[in-house]
mmCIF file of C-alpha atoms in Angstrom:
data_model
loop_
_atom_site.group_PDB
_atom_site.id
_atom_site.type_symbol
_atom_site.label_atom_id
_atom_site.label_comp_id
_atom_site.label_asym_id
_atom_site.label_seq_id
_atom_site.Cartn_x
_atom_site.Cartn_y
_atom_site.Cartn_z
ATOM 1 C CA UNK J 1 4.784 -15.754 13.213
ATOM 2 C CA UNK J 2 1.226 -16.535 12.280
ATOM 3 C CA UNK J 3 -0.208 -15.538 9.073
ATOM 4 C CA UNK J 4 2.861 -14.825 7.375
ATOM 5 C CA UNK J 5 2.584 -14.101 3.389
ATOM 6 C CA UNK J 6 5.094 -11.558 1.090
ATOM 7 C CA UNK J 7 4.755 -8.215 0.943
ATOM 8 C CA UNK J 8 4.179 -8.043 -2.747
ATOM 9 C CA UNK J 9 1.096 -9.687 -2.374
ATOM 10 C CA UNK J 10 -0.291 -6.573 -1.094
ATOM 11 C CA UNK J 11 0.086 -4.272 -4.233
ATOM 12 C CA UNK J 12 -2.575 -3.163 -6.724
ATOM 13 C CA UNK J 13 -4.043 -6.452 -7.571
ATOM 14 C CA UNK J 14 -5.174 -8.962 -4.745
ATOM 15 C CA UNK J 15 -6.400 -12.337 -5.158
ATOM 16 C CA UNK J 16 -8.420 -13.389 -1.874
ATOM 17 C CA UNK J 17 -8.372 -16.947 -1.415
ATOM 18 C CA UNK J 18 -12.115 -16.898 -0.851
ATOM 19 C CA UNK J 19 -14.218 -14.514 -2.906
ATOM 20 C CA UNK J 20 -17.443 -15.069 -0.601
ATOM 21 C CA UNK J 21 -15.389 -13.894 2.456
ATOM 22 C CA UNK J 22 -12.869 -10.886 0.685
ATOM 23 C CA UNK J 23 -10.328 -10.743 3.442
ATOM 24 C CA UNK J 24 -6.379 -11.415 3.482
ATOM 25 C CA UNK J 25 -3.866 -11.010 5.805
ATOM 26 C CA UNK J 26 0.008 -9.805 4.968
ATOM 27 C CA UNK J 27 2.678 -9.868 6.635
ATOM 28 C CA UNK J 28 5.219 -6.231 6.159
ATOM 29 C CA UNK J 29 8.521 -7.213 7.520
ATOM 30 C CA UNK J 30 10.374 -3.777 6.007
ATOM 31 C CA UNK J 31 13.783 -4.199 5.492
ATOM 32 C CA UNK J 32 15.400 -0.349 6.362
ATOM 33 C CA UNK J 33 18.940 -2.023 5.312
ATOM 34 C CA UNK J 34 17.895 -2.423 1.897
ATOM 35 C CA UNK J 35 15.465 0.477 0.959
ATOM 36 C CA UNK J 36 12.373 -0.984 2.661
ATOM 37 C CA UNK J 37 10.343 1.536 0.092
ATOM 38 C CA UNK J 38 6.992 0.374 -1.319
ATOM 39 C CA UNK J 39 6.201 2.106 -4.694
ATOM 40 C CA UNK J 40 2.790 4.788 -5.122
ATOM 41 C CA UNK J 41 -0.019 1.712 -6.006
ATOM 42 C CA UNK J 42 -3.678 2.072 -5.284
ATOM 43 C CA UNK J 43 -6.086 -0.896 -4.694
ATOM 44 C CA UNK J 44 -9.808 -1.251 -4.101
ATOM 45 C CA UNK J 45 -9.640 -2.710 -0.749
ATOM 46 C CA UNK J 46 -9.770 -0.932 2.300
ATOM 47 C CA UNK J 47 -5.999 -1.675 3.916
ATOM 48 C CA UNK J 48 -5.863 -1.715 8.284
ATOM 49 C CA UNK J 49 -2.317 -2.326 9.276
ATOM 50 C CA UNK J 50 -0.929 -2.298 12.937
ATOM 51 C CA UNK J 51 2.764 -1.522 13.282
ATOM 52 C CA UNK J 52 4.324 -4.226 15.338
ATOM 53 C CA UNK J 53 8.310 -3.567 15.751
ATOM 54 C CA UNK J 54 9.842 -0.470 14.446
ATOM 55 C CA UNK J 55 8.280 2.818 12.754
ATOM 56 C CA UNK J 56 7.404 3.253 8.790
ATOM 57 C CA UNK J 57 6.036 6.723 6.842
ATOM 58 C CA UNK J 58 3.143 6.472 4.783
ATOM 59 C CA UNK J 59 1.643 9.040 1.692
ATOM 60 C CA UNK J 60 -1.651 8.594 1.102
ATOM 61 C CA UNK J 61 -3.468 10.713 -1.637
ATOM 62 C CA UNK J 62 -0.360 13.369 -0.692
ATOM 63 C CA UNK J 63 -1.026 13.450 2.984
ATOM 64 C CA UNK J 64 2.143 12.358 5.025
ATOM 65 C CA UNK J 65 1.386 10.061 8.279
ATOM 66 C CA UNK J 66 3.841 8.541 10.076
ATOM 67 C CA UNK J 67 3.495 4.945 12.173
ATOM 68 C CA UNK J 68 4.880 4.246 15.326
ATOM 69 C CA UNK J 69 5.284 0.810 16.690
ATOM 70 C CA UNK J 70 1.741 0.233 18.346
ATOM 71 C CA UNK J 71 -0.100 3.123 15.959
ATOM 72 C CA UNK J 72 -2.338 1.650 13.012
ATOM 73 C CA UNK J 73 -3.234 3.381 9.549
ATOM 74 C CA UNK J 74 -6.670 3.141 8.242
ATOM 75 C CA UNK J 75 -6.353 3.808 4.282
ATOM 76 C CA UNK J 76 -9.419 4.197 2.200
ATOM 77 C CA UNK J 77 -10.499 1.732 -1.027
ATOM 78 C CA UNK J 78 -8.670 3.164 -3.951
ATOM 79 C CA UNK J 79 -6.453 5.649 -2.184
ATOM 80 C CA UNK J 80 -3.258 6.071 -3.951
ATOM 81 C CA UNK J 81 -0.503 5.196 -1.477
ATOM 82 C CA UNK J 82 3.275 4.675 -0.698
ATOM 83 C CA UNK J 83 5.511 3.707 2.609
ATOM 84 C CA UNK J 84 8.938 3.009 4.044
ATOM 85 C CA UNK J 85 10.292 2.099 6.686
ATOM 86 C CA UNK J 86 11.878 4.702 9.164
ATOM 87 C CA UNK J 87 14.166 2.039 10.677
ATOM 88 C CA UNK J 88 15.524 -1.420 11.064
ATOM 89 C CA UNK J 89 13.135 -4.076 12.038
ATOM 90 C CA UNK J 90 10.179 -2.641 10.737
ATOM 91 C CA UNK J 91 6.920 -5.108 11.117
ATOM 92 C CA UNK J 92 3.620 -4.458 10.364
ATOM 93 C CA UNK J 93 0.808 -6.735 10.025
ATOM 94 C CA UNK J 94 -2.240 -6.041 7.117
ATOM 95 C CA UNK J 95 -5.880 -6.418 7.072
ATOM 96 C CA UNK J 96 -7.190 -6.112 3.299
ATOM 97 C CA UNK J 97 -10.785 -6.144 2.580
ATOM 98 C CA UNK J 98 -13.311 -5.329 -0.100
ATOM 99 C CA UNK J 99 -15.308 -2.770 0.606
ATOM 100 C CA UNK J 100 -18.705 -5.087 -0.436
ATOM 101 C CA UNK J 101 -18.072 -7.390 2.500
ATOM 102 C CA UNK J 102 -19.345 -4.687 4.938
ATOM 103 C CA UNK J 103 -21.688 -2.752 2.501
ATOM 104 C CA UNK J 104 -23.519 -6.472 2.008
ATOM 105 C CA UNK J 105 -23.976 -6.804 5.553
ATOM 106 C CA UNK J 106 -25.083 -3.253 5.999
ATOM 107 C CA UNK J 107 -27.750 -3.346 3.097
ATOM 108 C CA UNK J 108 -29.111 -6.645 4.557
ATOM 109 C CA UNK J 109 -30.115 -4.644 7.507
ATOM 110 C CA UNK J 110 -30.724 -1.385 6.216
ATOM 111 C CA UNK J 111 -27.803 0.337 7.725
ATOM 112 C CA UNK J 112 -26.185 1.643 4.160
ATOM 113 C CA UNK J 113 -25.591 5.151 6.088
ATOM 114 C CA UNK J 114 -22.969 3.515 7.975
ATOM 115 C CA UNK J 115 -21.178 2.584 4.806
ATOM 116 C CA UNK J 116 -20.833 5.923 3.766
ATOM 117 C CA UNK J 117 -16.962 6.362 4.242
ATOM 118 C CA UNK J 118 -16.042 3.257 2.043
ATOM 119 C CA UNK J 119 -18.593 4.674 -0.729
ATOM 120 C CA UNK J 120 -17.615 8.156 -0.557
ATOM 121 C CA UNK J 121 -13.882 7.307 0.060
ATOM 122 C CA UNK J 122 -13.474 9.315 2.828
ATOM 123 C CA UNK J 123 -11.207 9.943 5.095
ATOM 124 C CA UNK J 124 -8.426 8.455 2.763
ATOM 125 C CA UNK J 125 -6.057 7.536 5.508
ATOM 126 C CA UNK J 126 -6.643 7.941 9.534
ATOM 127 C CA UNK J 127 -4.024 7.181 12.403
ATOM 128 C CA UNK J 128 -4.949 4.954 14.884
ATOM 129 C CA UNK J 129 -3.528 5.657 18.127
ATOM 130 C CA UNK J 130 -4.028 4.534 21.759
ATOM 131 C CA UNK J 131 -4.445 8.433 23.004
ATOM 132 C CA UNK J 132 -8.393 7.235 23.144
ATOM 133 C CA UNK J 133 -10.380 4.309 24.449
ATOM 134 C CA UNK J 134 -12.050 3.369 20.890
ATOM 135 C CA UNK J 135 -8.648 3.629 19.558
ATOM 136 C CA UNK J 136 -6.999 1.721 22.085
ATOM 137 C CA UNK J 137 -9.461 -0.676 21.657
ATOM 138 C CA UNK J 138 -8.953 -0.918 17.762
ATOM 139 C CA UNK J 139 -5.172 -1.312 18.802
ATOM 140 C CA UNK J 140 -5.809 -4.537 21.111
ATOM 141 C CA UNK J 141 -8.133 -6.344 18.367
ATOM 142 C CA UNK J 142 -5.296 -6.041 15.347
ATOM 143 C CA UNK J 143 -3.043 -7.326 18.174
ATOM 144 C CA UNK J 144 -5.579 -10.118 19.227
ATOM 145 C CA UNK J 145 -6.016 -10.942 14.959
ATOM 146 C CA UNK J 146 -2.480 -10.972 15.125
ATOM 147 C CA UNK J 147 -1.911 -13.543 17.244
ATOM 148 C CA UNK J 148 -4.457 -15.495 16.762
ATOM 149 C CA UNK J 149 -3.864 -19.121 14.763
ATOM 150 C CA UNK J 150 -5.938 -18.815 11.443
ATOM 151 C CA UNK J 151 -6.066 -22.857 11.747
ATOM 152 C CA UNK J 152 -8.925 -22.029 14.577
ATOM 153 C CA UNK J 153 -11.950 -23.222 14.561
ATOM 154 C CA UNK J 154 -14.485 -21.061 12.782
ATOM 155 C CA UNK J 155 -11.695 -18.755 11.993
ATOM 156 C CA UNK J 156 -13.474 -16.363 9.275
ATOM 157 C CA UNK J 157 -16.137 -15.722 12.037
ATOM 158 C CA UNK J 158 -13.665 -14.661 14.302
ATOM 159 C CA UNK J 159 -12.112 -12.205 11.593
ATOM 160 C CA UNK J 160 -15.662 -11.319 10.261
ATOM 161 C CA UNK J 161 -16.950 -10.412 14.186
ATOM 162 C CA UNK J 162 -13.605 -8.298 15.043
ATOM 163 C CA UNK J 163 -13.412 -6.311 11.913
ATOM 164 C CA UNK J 164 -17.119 -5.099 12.723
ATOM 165 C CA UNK J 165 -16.229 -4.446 15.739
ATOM 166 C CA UNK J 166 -13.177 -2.361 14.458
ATOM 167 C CA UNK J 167 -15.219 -0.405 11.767
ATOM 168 C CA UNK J 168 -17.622 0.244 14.170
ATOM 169 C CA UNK J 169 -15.004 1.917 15.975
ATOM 170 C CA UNK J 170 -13.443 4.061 13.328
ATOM 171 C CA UNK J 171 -17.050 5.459 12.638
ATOM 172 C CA UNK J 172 -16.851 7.357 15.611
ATOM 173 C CA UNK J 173 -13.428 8.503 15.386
ATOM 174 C CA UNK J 174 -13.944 9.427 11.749
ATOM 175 C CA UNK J 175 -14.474 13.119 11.266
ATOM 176 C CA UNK J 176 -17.138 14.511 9.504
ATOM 177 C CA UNK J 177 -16.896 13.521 5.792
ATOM 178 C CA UNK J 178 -16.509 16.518 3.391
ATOM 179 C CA UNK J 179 -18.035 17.263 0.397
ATOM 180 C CA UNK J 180 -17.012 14.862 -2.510
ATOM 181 C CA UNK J 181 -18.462 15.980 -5.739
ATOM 182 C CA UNK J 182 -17.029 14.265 -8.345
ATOM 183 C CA UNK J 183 -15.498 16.449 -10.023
ATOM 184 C CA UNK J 184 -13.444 18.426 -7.562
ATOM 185 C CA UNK J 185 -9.827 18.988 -8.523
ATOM 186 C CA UNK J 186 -8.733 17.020 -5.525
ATOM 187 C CA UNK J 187 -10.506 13.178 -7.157
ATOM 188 C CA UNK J 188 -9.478 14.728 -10.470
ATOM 189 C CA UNK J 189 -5.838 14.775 -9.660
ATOM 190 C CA UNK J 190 -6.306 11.495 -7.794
ATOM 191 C CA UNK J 191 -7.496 9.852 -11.163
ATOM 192 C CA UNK J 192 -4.663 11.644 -13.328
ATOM 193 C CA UNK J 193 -2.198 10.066 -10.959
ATOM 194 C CA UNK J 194 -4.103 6.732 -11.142
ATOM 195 C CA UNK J 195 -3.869 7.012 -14.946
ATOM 196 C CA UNK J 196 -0.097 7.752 -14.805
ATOM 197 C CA UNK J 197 0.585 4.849 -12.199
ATOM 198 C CA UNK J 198 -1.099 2.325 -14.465
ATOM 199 C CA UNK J 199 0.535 3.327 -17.217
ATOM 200 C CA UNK J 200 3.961 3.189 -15.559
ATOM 201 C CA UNK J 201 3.145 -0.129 -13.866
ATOM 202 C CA UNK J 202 2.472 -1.281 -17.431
ATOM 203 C CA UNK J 203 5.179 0.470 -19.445
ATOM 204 C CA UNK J 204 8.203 0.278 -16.942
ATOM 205 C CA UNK J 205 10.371 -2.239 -19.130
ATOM 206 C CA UNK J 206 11.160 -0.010 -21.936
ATOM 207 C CA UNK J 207 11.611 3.724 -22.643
ATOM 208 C CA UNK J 208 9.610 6.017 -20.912
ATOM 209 C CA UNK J 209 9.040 9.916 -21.256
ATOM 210 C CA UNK J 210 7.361 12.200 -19.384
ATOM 211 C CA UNK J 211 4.995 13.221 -22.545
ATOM 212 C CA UNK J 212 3.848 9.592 -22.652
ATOM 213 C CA UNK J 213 3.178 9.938 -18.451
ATOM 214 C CA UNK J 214 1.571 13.217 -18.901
ATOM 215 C CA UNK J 215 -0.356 11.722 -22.263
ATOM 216 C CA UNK J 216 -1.562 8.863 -20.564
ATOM 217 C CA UNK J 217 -3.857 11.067 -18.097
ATOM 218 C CA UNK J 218 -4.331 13.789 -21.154
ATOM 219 C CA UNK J 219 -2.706 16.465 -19.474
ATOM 220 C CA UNK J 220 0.490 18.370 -19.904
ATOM 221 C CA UNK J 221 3.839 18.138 -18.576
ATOM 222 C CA UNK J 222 3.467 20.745 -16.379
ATOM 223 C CA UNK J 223 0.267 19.266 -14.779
ATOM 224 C CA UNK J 224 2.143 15.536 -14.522
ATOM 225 C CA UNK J 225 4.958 17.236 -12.399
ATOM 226 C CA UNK J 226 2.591 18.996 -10.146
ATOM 227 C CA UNK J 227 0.351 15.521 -9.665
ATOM 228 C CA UNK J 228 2.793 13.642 -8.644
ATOM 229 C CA UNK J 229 4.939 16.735 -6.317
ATOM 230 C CA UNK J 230 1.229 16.794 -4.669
ATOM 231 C CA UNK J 231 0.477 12.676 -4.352
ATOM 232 C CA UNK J 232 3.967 11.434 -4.066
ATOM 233 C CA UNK J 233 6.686 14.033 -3.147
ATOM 234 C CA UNK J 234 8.587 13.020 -6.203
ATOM 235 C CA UNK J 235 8.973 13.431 -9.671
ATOM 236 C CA UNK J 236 7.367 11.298 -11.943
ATOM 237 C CA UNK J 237 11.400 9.778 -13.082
ATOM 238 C CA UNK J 238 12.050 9.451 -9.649
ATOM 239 C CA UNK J 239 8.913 7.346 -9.249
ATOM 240 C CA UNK J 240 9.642 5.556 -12.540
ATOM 241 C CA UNK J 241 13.275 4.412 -11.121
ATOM 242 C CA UNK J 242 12.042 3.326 -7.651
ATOM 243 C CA UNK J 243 9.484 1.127 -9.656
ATOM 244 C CA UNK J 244 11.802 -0.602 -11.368
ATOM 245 C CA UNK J 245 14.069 -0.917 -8.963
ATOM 246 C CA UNK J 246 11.166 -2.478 -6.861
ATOM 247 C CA UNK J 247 10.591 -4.527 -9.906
ATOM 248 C CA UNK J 248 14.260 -5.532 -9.480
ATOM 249 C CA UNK J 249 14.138 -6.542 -6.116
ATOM 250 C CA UNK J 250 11.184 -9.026 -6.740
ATOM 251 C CA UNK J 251 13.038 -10.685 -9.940
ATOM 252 C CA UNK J 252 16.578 -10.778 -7.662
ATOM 253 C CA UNK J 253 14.720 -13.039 -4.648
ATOM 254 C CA UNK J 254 11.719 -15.143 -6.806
ATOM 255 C CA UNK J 255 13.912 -15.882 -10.190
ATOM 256 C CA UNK J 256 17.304 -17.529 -11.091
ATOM 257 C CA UNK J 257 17.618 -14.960 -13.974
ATOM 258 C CA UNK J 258 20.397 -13.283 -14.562
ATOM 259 C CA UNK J 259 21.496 -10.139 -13.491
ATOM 260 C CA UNK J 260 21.700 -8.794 -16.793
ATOM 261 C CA UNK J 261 19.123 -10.111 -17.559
ATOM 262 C CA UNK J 262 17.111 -8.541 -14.600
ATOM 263 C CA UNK J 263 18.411 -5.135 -15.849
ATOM 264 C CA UNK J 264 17.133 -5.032 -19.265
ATOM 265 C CA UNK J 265 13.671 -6.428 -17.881
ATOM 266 C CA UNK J 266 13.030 -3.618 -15.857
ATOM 267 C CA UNK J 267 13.936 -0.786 -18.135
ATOM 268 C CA UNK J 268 17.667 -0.055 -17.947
ATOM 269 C CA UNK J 269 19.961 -0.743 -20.708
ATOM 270 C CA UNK J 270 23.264 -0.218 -18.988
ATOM 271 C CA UNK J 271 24.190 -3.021 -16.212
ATOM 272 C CA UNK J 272 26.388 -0.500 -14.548
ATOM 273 C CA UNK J 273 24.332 2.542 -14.284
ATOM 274 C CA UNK J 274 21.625 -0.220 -13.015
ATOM 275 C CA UNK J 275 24.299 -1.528 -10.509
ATOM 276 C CA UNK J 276 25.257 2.422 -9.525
ATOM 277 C CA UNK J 277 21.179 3.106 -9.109
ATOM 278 C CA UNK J 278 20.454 -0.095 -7.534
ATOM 279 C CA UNK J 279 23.583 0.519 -4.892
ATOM 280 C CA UNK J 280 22.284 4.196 -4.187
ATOM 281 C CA UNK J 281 18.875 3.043 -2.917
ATOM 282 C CA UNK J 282 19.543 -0.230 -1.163
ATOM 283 C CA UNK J 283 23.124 0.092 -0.178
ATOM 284 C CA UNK J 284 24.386 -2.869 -1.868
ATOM 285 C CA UNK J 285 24.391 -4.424 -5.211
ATOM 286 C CA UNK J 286 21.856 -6.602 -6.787
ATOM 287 C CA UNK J 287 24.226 -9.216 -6.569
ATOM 288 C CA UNK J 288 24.700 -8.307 -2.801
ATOM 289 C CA UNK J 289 21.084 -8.058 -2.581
ATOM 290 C CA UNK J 290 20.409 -11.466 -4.239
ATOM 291 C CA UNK J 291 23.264 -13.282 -1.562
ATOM 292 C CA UNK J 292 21.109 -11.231 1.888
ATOM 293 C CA UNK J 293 17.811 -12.563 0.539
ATOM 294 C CA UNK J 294 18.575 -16.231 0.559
ATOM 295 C CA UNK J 295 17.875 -18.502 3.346
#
């Protein structure tokens, strides 16, 4: 499988190998066995990924899409975002890029209006489906990007002339961009729940309440519960537990620590509520889990 890289590399933070050229490729291989859930995280690349085996449901700023094998999901710079898998087998393969690759390109030849959706951040998610020729079309290039060695010659030419070719395409399936003023409620809950993610993403080792959560985005307790019912279906606990249990996941398959060890790192201070958690979300212990992870 060409182009192969973990998961984890696509959340929050990305480090392209080549800041002149701000494009990576990931490889999703979901895992419905064991969870297969990837935590509410936000990033300011725009994310293309192609569903190769399997199905997986996304939330993106609230919105609920769901992936079949063949579909794609277009998801906008900054749009705060979840998935899992809806069954075994689950592949998908992930085109990252910042935003200032295309709006460079587009200022050099005065064509900023067809920028607009990365600056104004809208849509924040589209499907990509075959039921059209442009999207059928978008469909066959991921597939062709896919499968393509990124040993070729000139390869960041190829990648640079098919993703214009794909954006070109999702301008005219995009619909009509809505008013954005800054200060609608919809971007201000998007920035509370930014606010609250970052804190939890920072905090998630040691005690946290839901008045620090709600404090963190200056709003009330009330407010944090309807943020994150709205952006993530969950409650903001709920999300703090499948964080760390994420966390838990990474520390159990990239580190010879200890389980113990693993459980006080990532917040809990009782090994066997941690084991009775970690069992009720990936069907196995983290021992278990630890054993099905190596090669």
């Amino acid at each position: 499988m060409e182009n192969t890289a973990s998961a984890m590399a696509s959340m929050e933070k990305l480090d392209h190998s080549n800041q002149a050229f701000p494009v990576s490729e990931f490889i999703d291989e979901y895992d419905a066995s064991s969870g297969g859930i990837y935590p509410s995280h936000w990033h300011r690349e725009m994310e293309l990924q192609i569903i190769l085996a399997g199905s997986a449901r996304y939330t993106v700023n609230g919105e609920t899409y769901v992936v079949k094998e063949g579909n794609a999901l277009y998801i906008a710079p900054n749009a705060i975002h979840q998935s899992n898998s809806l069954e075994p087998g689950t592949v998908g393969y992930n085109l990252v890029i910042l935003p200032v690759l295309f709006t460079r390109i587009l200022k050099n030849i005065h064509c900023e209006q067809y920028s607009l959706p990365l600056t104004m951040l809208q849509p924040s998610a589209f499907l990509i489906t075959a039921d059209s020729k442009t999207g059928f079309s978008i469909l066959e290039t991921m597939r062709r990007m896919y499968y393509t060695e990124n040993s070729n010659h000139a390869y960041e030419l190829f990648l640079l002339q098919n993703l214009l070719g794909i954006w070109r395409s999702l301008l005219a399936l995009f619909p009509k961009p809505a008013s954005n003023a800054a200060d609608s409620p919809k971007l201000l809950k998007e920035n509370r729940m930014r606010n609250m993610l970052e804190y939890i993403h920072e905090n998630f080792f040691q005690p946290v309440t839901i008045s620090q959560i709600a404090a963190s985005a200056n709003i009330s307790r009330s407010e944090c519960f309807r943020c994150f019912s709205d952006m993530s279906h969950i409650t903001p606990m709920e999300y703090l537990n499948q964080y760390r249990m994420f966390e838990a996941t990474r520390q159990l398959t990239t580190t010879n620590k200890p389980i113990t060890d693993i459980c006080y790192a990532v917040g809990f201070n009782s090994t066997s509520y941690f084991s009775k958690e970690f069992k009720k979300i990936y069907q196995m212990t983290p021992r278990e889990y630890r054993e099905s992870k190596k090669i």
